[in-house]
């Protein structure tokens, strides 16, 4: 309808509104101060562009990060003005948490081997990175095996001074090499809370089992296979090998003589 004389016409653009998204960063353009992230938009996974300013703060976990701290693959939560037509979000600053969690060990470059303890350590600070002595800290470690996730340590009761500890990764041969551990530190004080985490991956060994002559049958972890057998394994994982004896190849009979490690016909390595 037309506006009456003396009245202003107000046009509302419903394609622009305040919104919050959580997703994974796929690319970063530092020069343009933008990044692309995958996020759920009306029930569908979409790629959206986020535009930022120098002082924009983002939530990563329950901690805050500046644009310059963001990395590809990181999960981030962003609030701002959403243009649903252009699929662009103009980010706005969020409140800085009063309590920060910082992991000093392990780091993203830490590798684990099965059966060897991994140390973890962290601190609780304020926004200025000053230590908070009476902060409560809680630890949790999760193992991811393919699509399966399980808690293998903790979560521990929030405790003052619980700044470090250790856990021992235990992996079996049937799990393969797609195994990782995520160390989670949660901190709290006076109702404020923070969280951070890091994921570590295994040292992978390349194993080869041979026979002389080649082509004989060997048992590996309960399965008979033709040598040579090549397999990738997380370092420290135990494997059961067996020299099948007697057996025949091309009309010749063979019996077990020895392994290069002096083990018995069937033994664990």
Coordinates of C-alpha atoms in Angstrom, one line a residue, residues 6-150:
X6 CA 3.4 12.9 6.0
X7 CA 4.4 9.3 6.7
X8 CA 7.7 7.6 5.7
X9 CA 7.7 4.3 3.9
X10 CA 9.7 1.6 5.7
X11 CA 11.2 -1.2 3.7
X12 CA 12.4 -4.3 5.6
X13 CA 14.9 -6.5 3.9
X14 CA 14.1 -9.9 5.4
X15 CA 17.2 -11.4 3.6
X16 CA 19.5 -9.7 6.2
X17 CA 19.2 -10.7 9.9
X18 CA 21.3 -11.5 13.0
X19 CA 22.4 -15.1 12.9
X20 CA 24.9 -17.5 14.5
X21 CA 26.7 -20.3 12.7
X22 CA 29.1 -23.1 13.8
X23 CA 31.2 -24.9 11.3
X24 CA 34.6 -25.8 9.9
X25 CA 37.0 -23.4 8.2
X26 CA 37.8 -24.5 4.6
X27 CA 39.8 -21.5 3.3
X28 CA 41.2 -18.2 4.7
X29 CA 41.9 -15.0 2.7
X30 CA 44.0 -12.8 5.0
X31 CA 44.2 -9.9 2.5
X32 CA 40.5 -9.7 2.0
X33 CA 39.8 -10.4 5.7
X34 CA 37.4 -13.2 4.8
X35 CA 37.2 -17.0 5.3
X36 CA 34.9 -19.7 4.0
X37 CA 33.3 -22.2 6.3
X38 CA 31.0 -25.1 6.0
X39 CA 27.9 -24.8 8.3
X40 CA 24.4 -26.0 8.6
X41 CA 22.0 -23.5 7.0
X42 CA 18.3 -24.4 7.3
X43 CA 19.2 -28.1 7.7
X44 CA 21.6 -28.2 4.8
X45 CA 25.4 -28.1 4.8
X46 CA 26.4 -25.0 2.9
X47 CA 29.6 -23.0 2.3
X48 CA 29.3 -19.4 3.5
X49 CA 31.7 -16.5 3.4
X50 CA 32.5 -14.6 6.7
X51 CA 33.8 -11.0 6.5
X52 CA 35.6 -9.7 9.5
X53 CA 37.4 -6.6 10.9
X54 CA 40.8 -6.4 12.6
X55 CA 39.4 -6.7 16.1
X56 CA 36.7 -9.4 15.5
X57 CA 36.8 -12.2 18.0
X58 CA 35.5 -15.7 17.3
X59 CA 34.6 -18.6 19.5
X60 CA 36.7 -21.7 19.1
X61 CA 35.5 -24.3 21.5
X62 CA 34.8 -22.2 24.6
X63 CA 37.8 -19.9 24.1
X64 CA 38.1 -16.9 21.9
X65 CA 40.4 -16.3 18.9
X66 CA 41.3 -13.4 16.7
X67 CA 41.1 -13.6 13.0
X68 CA 44.9 -13.9 12.7
X69 CA 44.8 -17.0 15.0
X70 CA 42.3 -19.0 12.9
X71 CA 43.5 -22.0 10.9
X72 CA 42.0 -24.1 8.1
X73 CA 40.2 -27.2 9.5
X74 CA 39.3 -25.4 12.8
X75 CA 35.8 -25.4 14.1
X76 CA 34.6 -21.9 14.8
X77 CA 31.4 -20.2 16.0
X78 CA 30.5 -16.9 14.5
X79 CA 27.7 -14.4 15.2
X80 CA 26.9 -11.5 12.8
X81 CA 24.6 -10.1 10.2
X82 CA 23.6 -12.8 7.7
X83 CA 22.8 -12.1 4.1
X84 CA 20.9 -15.1 3.1
X85 CA 20.9 -14.1 -0.6
X86 CA 24.7 -13.6 -1.0
X87 CA 25.5 -16.3 1.7
X88 CA 27.7 -13.8 3.4
X89 CA 28.0 -13.2 7.2
X90 CA 29.3 -9.9 8.5
X91 CA 30.9 -11.0 11.8
X92 CA 30.5 -9.0 15.0
X93 CA 32.7 -9.1 18.1
X94 CA 31.7 -11.4 21.0
X95 CA 32.4 -11.0 24.7
X96 CA 35.9 -12.2 25.7
X97 CA 35.7 -15.1 28.2
X98 CA 36.8 -14.3 31.7
X99 CA 38.5 -17.7 32.0
X100 CA 40.8 -19.3 29.4
X101 CA 42.1 -22.8 29.1
X102 CA 45.5 -23.3 27.5
X103 CA 47.2 -26.7 26.7
X104 CA 50.9 -26.8 26.9
X105 CA 51.2 -30.5 26.2
X106 CA 50.6 -32.4 24.1
X107 CA 51.0 -30.2 21.0
X108 CA 49.5 -30.7 17.5
X109 CA 52.9 -32.2 16.4
X110 CA 53.0 -34.8 19.2
X111 CA 52.9 -38.4 18.0
X112 CA 51.9 -41.4 20.1
X113 CA 52.8 -45.1 20.1
X114 CA 50.7 -47.8 21.6
X115 CA 51.7 -48.7 25.1
X116 CA 53.8 -45.6 25.8
X117 CA 52.5 -42.9 28.2
X118 CA 51.5 -39.5 26.8
X119 CA 51.9 -36.5 29.2
X120 CA 49.4 -33.7 29.2
X121 CA 49.6 -30.3 30.9
X122 CA 47.7 -27.0 30.9
X123 CA 46.9 -23.8 32.7
X124 CA 44.0 -21.6 33.6
X125 CA 44.4 -17.8 32.9
X126 CA 42.4 -14.7 32.6
X127 CA 41.9 -12.8 29.3
X128 CA 45.3 -11.1 29.8
X129 CA 47.0 -14.5 30.2
X130 CA 47.6 -14.1 33.9
X131 CA 47.5 -17.4 35.8
X132 CA 44.5 -18.0 38.0
X133 CA 45.7 -20.0 41.0
X134 CA 42.4 -21.2 42.4
X135 CA 40.9 -22.2 39.1
X136 CA 39.3 -25.7 38.8
X137 CA 40.7 -27.9 36.1
X138 CA 39.2 -31.1 34.6
X139 CA 40.8 -33.5 32.0
X140 CA 39.3 -35.9 29.5
X141 CA 40.9 -38.0 26.7
X142 CA 38.8 -39.5 23.9
X143 CA 39.9 -42.1 21.4
X144 CA 38.6 -41.9 17.8
X145 CA 38.8 -45.1 15.8
X146 CA 37.4 -44.4 12.4
X147 CA 33.8 -43.3 13.1
X148 CA 33.8 -44.6 16.7
X149 CA 34.6 -42.3 19.6
X150 CA 35.1 -43.4 23.2

